[in-house]
mmCIF file of C-alpha atoms in Angstrom:
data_model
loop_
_atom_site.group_PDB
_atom_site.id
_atom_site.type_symbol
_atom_site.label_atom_id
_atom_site.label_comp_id
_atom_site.label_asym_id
_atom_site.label_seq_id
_atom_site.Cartn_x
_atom_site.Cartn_y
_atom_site.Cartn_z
ATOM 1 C CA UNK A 79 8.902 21.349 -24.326
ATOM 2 C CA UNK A 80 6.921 24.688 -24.441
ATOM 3 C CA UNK A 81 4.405 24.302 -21.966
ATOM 4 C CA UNK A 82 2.205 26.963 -23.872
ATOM 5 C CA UNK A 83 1.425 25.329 -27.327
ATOM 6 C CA UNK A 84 1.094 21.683 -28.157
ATOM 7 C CA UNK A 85 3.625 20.414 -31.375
ATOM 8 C CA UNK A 86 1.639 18.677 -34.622
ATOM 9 C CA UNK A 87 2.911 15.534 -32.707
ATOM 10 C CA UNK A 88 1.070 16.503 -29.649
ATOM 11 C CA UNK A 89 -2.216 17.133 -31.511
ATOM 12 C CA UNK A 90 -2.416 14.007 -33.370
ATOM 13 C CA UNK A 91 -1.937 12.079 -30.167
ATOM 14 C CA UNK A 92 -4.470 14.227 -28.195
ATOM 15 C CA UNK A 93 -7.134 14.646 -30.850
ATOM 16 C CA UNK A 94 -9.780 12.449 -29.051
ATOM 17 C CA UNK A 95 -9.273 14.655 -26.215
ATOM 18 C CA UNK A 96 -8.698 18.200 -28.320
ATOM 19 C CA UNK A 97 -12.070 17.243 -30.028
ATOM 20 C CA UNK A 98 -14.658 17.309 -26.597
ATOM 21 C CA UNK A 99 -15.266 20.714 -25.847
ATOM 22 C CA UNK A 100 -14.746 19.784 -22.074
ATOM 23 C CA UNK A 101 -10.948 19.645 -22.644
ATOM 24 C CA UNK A 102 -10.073 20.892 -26.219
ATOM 25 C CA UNK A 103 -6.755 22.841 -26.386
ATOM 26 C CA UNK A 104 -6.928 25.216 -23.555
ATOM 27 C CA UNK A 105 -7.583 21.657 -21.388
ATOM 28 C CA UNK A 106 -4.920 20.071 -23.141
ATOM 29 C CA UNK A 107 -2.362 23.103 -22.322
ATOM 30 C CA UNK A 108 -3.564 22.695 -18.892
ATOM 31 C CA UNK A 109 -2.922 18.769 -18.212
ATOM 32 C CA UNK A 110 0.685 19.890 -19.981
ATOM 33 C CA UNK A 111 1.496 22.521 -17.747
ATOM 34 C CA UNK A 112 0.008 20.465 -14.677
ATOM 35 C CA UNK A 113 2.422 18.715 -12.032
ATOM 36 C CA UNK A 114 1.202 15.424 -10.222
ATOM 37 C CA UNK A 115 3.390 13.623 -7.612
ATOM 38 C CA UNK A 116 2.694 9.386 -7.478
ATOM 39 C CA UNK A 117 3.575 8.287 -4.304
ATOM 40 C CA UNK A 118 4.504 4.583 -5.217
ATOM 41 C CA UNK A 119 4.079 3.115 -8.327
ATOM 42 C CA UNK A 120 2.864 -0.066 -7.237
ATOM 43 C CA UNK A 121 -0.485 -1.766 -7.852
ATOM 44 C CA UNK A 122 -2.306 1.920 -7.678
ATOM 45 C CA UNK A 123 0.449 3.821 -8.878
ATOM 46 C CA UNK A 124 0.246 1.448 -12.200
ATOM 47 C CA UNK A 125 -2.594 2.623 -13.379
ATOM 48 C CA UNK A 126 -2.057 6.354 -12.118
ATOM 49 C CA UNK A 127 0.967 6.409 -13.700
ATOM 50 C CA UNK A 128 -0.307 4.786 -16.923
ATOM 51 C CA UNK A 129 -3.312 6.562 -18.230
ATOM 52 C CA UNK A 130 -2.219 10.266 -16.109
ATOM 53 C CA UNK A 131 1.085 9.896 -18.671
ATOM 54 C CA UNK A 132 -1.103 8.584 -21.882
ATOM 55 C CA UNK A 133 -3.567 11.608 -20.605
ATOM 56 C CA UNK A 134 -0.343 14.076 -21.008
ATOM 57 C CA UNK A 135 0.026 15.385 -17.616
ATOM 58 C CA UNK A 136 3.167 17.128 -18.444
ATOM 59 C CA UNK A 137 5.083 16.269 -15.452
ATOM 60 C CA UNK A 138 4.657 13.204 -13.381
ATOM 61 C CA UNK A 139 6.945 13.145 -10.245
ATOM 62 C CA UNK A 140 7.480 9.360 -9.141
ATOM 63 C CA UNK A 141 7.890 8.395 -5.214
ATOM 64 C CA UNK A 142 9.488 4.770 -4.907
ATOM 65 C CA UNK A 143 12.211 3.191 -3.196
ATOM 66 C CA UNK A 144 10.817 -0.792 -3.667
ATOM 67 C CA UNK A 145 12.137 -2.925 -6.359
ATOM 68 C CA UNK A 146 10.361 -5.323 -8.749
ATOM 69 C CA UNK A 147 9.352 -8.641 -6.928
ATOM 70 C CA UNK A 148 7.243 -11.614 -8.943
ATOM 71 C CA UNK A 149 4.312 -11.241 -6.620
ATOM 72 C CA UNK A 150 3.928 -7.894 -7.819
ATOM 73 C CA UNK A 151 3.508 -8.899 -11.115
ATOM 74 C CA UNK A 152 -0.332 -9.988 -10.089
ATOM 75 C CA UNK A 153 -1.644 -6.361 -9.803
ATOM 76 C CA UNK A 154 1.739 -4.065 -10.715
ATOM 77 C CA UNK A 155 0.991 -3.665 -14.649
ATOM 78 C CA UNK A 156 3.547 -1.150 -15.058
ATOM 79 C CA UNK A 157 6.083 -3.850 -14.450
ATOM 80 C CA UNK A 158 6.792 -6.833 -16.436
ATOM 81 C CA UNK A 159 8.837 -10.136 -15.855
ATOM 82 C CA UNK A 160 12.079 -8.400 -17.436
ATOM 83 C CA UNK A 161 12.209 -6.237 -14.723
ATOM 84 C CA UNK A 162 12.381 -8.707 -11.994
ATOM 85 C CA UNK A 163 15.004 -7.308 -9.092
ATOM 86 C CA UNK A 164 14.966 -4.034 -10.913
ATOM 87 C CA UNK A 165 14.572 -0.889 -8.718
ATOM 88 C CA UNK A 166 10.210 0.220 -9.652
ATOM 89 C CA UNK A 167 11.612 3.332 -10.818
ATOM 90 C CA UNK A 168 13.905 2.265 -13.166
ATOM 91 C CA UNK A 169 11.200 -0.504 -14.667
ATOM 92 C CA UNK A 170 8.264 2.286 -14.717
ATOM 93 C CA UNK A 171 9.715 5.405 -16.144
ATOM 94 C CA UNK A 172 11.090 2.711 -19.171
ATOM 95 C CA UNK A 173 7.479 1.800 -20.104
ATOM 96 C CA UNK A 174 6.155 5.024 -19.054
ATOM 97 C CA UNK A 175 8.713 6.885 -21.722
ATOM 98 C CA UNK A 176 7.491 4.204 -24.402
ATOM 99 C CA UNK A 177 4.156 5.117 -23.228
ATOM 100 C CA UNK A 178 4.604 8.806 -24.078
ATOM 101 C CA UNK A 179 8.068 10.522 -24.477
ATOM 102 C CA UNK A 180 6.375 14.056 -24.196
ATOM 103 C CA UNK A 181 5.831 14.243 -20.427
ATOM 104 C CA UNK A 182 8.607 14.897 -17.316
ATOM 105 C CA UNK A 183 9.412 11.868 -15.579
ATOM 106 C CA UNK A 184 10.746 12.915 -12.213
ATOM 107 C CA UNK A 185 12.492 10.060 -10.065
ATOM 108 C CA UNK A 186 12.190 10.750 -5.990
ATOM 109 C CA UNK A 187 14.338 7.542 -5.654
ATOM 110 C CA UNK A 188 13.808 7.611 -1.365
ATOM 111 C CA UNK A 189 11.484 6.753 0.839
ATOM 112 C CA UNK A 190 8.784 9.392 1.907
ATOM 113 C CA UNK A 191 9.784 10.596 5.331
ATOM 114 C CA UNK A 192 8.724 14.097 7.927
ATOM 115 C CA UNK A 193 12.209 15.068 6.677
ATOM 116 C CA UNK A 194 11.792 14.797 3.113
ATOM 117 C CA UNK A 195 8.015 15.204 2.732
ATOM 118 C CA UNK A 196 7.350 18.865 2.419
ATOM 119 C CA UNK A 197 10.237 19.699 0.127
ATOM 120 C CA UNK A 198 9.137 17.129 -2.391
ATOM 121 C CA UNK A 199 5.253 17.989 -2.301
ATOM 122 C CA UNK A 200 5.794 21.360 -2.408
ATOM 123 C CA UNK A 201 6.993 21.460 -6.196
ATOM 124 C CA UNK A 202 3.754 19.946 -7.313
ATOM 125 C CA UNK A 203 -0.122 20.732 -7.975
ATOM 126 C CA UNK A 204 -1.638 17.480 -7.119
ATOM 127 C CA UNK A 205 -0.728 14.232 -5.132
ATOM 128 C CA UNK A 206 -2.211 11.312 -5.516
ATOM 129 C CA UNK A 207 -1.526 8.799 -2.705
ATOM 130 C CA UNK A 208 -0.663 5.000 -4.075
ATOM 131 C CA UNK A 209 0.394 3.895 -0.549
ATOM 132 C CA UNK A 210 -0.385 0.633 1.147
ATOM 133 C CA UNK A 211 0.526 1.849 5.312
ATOM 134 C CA UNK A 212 -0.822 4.376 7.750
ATOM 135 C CA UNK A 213 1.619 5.915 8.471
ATOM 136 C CA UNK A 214 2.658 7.311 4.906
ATOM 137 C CA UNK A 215 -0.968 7.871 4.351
ATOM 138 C CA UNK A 216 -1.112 10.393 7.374
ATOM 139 C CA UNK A 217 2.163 11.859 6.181
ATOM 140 C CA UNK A 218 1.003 12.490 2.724
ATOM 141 C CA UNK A 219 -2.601 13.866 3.891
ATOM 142 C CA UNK A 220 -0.576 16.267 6.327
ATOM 143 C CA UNK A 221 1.847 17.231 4.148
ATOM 144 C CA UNK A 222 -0.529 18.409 1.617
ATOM 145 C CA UNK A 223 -2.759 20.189 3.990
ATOM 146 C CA UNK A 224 0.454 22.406 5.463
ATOM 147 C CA UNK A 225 1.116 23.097 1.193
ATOM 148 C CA UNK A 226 -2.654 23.647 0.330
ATOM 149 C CA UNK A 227 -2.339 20.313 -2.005
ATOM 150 C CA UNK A 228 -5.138 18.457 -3.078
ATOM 151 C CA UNK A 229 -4.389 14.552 -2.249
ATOM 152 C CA UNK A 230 -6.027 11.959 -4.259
ATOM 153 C CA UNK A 231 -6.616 8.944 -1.912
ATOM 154 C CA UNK A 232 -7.039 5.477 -2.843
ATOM 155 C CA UNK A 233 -6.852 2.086 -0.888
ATOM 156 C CA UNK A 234 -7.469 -1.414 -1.576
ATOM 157 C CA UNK A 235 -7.889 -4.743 0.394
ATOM 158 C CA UNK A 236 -9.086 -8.124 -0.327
ATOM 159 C CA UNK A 237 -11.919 -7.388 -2.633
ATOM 160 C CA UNK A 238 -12.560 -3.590 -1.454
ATOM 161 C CA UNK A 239 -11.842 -0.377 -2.392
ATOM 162 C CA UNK A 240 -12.032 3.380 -2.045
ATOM 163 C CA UNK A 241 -11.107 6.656 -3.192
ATOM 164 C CA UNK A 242 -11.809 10.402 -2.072
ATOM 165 C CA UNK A 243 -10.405 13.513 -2.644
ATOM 166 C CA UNK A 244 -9.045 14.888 0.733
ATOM 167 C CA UNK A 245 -7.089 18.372 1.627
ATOM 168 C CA UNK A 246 -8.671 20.861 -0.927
ATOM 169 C CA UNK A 247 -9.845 24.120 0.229
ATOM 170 C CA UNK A 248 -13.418 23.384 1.779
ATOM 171 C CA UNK A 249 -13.169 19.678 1.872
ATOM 172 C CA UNK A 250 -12.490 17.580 4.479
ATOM 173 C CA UNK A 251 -8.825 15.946 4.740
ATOM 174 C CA UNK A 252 -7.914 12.458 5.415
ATOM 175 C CA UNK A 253 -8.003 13.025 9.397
ATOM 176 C CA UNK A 254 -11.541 14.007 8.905
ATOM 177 C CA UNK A 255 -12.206 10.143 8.159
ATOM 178 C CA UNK A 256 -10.010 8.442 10.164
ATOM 179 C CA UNK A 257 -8.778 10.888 13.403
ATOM 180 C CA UNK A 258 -6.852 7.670 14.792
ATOM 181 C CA UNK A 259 -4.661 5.223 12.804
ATOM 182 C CA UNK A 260 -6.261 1.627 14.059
ATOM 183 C CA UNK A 261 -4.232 -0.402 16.505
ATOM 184 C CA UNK A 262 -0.875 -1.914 15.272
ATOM 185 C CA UNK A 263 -2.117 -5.285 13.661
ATOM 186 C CA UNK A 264 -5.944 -4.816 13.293
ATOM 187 C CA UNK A 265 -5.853 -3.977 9.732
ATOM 188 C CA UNK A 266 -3.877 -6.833 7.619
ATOM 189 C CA UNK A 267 -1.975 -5.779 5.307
ATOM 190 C CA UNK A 268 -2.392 -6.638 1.474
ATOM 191 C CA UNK A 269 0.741 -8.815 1.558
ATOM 192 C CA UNK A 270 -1.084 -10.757 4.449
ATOM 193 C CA UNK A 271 -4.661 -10.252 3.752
ATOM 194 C CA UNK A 272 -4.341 -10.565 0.112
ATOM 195 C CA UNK A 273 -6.057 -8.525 -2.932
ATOM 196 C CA UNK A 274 -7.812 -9.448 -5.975
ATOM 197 C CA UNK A 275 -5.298 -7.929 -8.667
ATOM 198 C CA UNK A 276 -7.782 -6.250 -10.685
ATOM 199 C CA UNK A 277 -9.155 -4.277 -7.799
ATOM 200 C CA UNK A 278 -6.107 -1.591 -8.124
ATOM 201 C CA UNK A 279 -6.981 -1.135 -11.417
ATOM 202 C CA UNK A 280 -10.122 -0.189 -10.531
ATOM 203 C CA UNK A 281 -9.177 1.885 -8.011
ATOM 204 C CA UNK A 282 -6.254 3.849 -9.737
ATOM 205 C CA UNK A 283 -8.140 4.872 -12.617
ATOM 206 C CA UNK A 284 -10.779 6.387 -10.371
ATOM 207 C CA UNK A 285 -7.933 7.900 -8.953
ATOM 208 C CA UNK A 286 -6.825 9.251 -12.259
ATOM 209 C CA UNK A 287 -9.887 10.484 -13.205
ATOM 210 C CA UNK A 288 -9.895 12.794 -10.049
ATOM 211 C CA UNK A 289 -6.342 13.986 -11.179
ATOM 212 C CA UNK A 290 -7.644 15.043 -14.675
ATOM 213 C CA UNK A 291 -10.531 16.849 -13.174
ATOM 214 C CA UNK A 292 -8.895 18.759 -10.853
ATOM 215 C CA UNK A 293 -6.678 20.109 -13.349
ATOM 216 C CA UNK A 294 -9.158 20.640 -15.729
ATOM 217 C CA UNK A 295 -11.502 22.299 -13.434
ATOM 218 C CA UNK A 296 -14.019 20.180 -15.064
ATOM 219 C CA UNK A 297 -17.454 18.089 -13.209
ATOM 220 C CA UNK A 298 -17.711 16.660 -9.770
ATOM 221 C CA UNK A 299 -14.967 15.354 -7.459
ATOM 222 C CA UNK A 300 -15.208 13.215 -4.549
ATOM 223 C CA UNK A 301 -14.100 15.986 -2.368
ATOM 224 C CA UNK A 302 -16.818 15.407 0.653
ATOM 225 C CA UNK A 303 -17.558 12.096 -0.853
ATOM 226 C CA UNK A 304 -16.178 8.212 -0.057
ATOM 227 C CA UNK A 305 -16.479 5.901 -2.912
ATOM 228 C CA UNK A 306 -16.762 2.444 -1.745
ATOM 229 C CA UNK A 307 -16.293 -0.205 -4.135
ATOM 230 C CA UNK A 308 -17.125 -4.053 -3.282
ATOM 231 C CA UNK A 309 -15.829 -6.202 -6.358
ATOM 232 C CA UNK A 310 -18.092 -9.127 -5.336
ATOM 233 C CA UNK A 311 -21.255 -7.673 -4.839
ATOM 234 C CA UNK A 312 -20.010 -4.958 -8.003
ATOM 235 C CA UNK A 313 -21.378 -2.275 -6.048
ATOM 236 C CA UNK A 314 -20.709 1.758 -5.634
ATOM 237 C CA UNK A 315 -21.789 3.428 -2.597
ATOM 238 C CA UNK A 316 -20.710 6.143 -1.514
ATOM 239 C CA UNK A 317 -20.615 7.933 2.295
ATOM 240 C CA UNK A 318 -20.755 11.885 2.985
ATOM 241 C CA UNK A 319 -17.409 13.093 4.642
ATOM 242 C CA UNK A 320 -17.646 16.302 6.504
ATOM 243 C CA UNK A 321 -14.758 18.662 7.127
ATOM 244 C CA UNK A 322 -13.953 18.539 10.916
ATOM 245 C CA UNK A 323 -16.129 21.389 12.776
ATOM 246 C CA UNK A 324 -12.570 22.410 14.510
ATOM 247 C CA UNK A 325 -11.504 23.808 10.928
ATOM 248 C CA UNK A 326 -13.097 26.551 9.380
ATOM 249 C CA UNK A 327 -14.019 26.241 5.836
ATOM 250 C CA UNK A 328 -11.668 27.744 3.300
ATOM 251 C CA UNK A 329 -8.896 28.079 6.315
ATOM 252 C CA UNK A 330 -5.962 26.130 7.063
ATOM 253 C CA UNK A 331 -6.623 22.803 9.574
ATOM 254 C CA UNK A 332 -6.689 24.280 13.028
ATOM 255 C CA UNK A 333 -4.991 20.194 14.192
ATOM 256 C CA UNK A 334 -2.139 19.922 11.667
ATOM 257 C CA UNK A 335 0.868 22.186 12.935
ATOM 258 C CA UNK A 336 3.749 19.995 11.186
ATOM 259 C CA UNK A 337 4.922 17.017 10.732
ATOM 260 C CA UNK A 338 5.260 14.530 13.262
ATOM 261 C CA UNK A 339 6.936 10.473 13.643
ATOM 262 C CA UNK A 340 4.103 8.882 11.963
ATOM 263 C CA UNK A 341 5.485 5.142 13.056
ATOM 264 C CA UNK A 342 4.794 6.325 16.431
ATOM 265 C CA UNK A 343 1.832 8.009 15.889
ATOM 266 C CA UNK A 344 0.176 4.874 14.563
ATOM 267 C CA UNK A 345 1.980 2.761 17.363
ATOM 268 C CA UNK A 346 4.441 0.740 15.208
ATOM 269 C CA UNK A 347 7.303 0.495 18.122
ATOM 270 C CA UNK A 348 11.278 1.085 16.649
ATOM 271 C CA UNK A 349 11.662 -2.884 17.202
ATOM 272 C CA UNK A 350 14.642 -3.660 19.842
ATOM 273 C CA UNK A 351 16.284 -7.110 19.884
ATOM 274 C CA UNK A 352 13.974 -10.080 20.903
ATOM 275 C CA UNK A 353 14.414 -11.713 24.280
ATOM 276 C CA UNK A 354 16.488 -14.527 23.914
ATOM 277 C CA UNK A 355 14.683 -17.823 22.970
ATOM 278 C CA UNK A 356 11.762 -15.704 21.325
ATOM 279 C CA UNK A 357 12.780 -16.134 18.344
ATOM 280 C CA UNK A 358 14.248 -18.870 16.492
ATOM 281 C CA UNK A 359 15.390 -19.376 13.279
ATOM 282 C CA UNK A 360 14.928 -21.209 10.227
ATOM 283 C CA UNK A 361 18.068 -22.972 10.109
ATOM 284 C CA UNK A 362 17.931 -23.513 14.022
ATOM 285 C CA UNK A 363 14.483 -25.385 13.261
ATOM 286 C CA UNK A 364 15.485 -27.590 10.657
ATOM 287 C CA UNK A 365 18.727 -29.048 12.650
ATOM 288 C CA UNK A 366 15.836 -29.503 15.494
ATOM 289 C CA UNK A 367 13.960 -31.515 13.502
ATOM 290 C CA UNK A 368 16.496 -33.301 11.583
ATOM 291 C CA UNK A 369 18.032 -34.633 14.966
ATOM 292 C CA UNK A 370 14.748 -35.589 16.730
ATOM 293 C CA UNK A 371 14.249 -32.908 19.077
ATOM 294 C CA UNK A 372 10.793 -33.591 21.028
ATOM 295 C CA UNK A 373 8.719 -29.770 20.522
ATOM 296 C CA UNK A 374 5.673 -29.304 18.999
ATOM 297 C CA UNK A 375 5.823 -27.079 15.575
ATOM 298 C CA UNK A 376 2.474 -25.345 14.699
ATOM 299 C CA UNK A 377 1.618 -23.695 11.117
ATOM 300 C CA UNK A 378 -1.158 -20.558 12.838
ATOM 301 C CA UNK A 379 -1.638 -20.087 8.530
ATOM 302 C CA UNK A 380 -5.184 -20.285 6.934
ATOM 303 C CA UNK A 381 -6.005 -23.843 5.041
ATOM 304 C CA UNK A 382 -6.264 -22.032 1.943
ATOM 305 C CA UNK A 383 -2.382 -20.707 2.564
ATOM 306 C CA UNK A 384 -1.578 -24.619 3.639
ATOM 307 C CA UNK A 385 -2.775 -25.935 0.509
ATOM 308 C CA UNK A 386 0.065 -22.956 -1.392
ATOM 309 C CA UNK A 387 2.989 -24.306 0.588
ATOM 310 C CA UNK A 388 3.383 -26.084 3.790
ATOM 311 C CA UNK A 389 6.278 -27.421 6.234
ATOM 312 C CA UNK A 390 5.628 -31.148 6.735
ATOM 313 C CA UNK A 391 6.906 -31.474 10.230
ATOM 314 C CA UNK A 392 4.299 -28.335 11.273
ATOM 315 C CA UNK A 393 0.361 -28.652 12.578
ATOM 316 C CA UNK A 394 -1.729 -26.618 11.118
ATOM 317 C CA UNK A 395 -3.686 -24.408 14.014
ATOM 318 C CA UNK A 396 -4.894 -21.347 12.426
ATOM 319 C CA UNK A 397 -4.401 -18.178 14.376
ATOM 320 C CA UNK A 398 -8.089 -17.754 14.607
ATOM 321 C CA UNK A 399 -9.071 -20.985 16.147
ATOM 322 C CA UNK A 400 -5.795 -20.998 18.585
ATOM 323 C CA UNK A 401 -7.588 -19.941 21.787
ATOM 324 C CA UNK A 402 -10.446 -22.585 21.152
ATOM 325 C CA UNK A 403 -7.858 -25.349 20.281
ATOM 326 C CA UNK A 404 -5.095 -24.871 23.474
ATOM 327 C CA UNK A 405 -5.909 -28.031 25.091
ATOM 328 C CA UNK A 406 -4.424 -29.967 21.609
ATOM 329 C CA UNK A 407 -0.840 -28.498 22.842
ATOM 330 C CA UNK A 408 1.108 -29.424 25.816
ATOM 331 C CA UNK A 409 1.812 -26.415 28.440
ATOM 332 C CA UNK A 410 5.180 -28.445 29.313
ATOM 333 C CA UNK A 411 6.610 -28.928 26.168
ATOM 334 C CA UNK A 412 7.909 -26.305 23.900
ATOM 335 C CA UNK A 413 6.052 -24.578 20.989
ATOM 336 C CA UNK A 414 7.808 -23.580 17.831
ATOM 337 C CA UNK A 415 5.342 -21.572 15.678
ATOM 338 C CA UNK A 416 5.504 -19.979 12.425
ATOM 339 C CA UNK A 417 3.328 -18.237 9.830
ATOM 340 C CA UNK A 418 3.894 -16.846 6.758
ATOM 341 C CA UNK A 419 6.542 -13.893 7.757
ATOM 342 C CA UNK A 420 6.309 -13.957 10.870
ATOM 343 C CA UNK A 421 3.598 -11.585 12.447
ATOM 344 C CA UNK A 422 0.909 -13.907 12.943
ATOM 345 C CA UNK A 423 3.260 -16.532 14.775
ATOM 346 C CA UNK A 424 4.415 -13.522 16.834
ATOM 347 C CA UNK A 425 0.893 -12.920 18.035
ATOM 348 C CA UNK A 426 0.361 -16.621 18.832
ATOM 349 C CA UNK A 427 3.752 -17.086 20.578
ATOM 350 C CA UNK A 428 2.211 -13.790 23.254
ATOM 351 C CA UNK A 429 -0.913 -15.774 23.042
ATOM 352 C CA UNK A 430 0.507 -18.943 24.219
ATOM 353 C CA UNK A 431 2.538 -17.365 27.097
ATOM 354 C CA UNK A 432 -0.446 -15.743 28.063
ATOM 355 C CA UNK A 433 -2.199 -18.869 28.637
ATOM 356 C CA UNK A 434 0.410 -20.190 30.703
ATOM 357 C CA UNK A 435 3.012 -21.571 28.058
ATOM 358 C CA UNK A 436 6.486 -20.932 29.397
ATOM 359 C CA UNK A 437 8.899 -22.411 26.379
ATOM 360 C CA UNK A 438 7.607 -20.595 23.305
ATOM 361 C CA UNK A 439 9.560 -19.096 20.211
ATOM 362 C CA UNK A 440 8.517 -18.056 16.865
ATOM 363 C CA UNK A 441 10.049 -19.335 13.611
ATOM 364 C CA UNK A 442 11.799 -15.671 12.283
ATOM 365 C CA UNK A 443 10.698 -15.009 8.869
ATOM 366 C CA UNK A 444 8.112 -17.603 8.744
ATOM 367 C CA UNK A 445 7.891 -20.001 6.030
ATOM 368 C CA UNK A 446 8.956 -17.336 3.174
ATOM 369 C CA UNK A 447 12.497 -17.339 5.675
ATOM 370 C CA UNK A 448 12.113 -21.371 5.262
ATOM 371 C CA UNK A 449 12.050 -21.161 1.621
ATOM 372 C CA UNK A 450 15.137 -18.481 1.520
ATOM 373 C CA UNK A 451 16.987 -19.904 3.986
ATOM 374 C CA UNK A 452 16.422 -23.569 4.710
ATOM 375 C CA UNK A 453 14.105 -25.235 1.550
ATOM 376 C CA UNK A 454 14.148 -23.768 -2.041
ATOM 377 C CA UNK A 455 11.543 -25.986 -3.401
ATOM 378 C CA UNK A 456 9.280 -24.475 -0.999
ATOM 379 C CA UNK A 457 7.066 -22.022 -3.157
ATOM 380 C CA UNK A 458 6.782 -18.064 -1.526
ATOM 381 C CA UNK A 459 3.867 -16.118 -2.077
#
């Protein structure tokens, strides 16, 4: 593909753009020759991926290592039900090509590391950030500030969203908003917390819109601008970010010298074996139970995730009301307790110990290791 003329092809499929004098053909030629990196092509990287490749962003670099799962299928439009257990990738450059055959389609089939970063950033214009973790979202804001890379950010959560344009020139960079990653737990993550599936729609395409403007050179970015978006309320605001006073405008960041561990620098531990009696599994739980064993099992869920799927032998004592609700439990008697995957139940077992429980495990996996392991009929979600 010559990257300096569009084909007759080319123009009948960009007309609506080739006719606003905003974009026309020298646009056009531009968003052709332009080269965006996705990181993840999950429920932000959808839409990214969708309407930057229907917009004819000539080369679209791809960052995934995930494969398809049915509760992606909620939010993850790229995907369909044919592609369950195939590798994201695979699934999105297939519609992707269908979508438009004209554009690059580079696969980055790893995960995004400090060791791999740089190299793959560095062969791009733009990145636009589709991750759902801290740490990957400090690696990607530091990687492009050390390559002079605008990063288009975007995050969702529940019903909440928002999007900003960090590491250009003048503007301030992702470390501008948040200089610390919050503790290890605070912030739930999607696959706990939950999110409304349209919201990433939202979301990307704002996201996509600040691609196409950058590369265009065309309006107003949210570079020194948050964009908050509350689907319940349906309400923009927006907050003014400023560039940290430590880095001179127009200069490199004076704080980012390379990159670093960002597991550790957001206080995610490398995990060593648990303590014997801990932890105890599924299986282990169910021959428990089926013989008669005398411990108390406790669901630390949310009603509304009871009502989805439950364990009939469990109590239901929601994490949140566990400190109010100690006396219901015997200190002498073992606990078994279990959430959905088990990080909740982890924080209730170190709960219960605290308050002077000495037998305590939690149920590995929680009740999606239940369903895998133990009980098919059980429903995961």
């Amino acid at each position: 593909m010559d990257p300096n003329t569009l084909s007759a092809e080319e123009i009948r499929r960009y007309s609506r753009h080739l006719i606003m004098p905003e974009v026309g053909m020298e646009g056009q030629l531009k968003l052709k020759r332009a080269r965006v990196l996705l990181v993840g092509t999950g429920g932000l990287g959808s839409p990214l991926a969708l309407y930057l490749a229907a917009a004819g962003v000539g080369t679209l670099g791809l960052v995934d290592f995930d494969v398809v799962d049915d509760s992606n299928l909620q939010r993850q439009v790229i995907h369909g039900t044919k592609d369950l257990g195939k590798k994201k990738l695979d699934s999105a450059i297939e519609t992707l090509k269908d979508l438009n055959p004209h554009v690059d389609y580079v696969r980055h089939d790893v995960p995004l590391t400090s060791e791999n970063a740089l190299e793959i950033v560095r062969e791009y214009d733009i990145v636009a950030d589709g991750t759902d973790n801290f740490p990957t979202r400090y690696l990607v804001n530091d990687a492009c500030v050390l390559l002079g890379k605008p990063n288009v950010y975007g995050s969702i959560f529940r019903f909440e969203g928002q999007a900003s344009v960090f590491a250009t020139a003048d503007g301030p960079c992702y470390r501008c908003l948040y200089p610390e990653p919050p503790p290890p737990g605070l912030v739930p993550s999607c696959a706990e917390g939950g999110v409304l599936g349209i919201l990433p729609g939202i979301i990307g395409l704002i996201q996509a819109t600040e691609v196409v403007k950058l590369i265009l050179g065309a309006g107003e970015t949210l570079q020194g601008r948050l964009m908050l978006y509350d689907a319940l309320a349906m309400r923009f605001r927006e907050l003014k970010l400023r560039r940290d006073p430590e880095c001179p405008p127009g200069q490199p960041c004076t704080k980012i010298k390379g990159l670093i561990d960002y597991q550790e620098f957001c206080g995610i531990p490398k995990q060593p074996p648990p303590p014997a009696g801990v932890e105890i599994t599924p299986a282990e739980v169910k021959v428990r139970l089926d013989r008669g064993d005398n411990f108390q099992f406790i669901d630390v869920r949310e009603p509304h995730e009871h009502q989805i799927c439950r364990i009939d032998a469990a109590t239901l004592i929601p994490l949140g009301d566990l400190p109010r609700r100690l006396a219901e439990l015997s200190r002498e008697a073992e606990v078994v307790v279990h959430c959905k995957s088990g990080i909740r139940s982890a924080k209730a077992a170190d709960l219960l110990r605290e308050n002077g429980f000495r037998r305590v495990a939690n149920m590995r996996g929680g009740i999606l290791a239940w369903s895998d392991t133990v009980d098919p009929s059980v429903p995961k979600y």
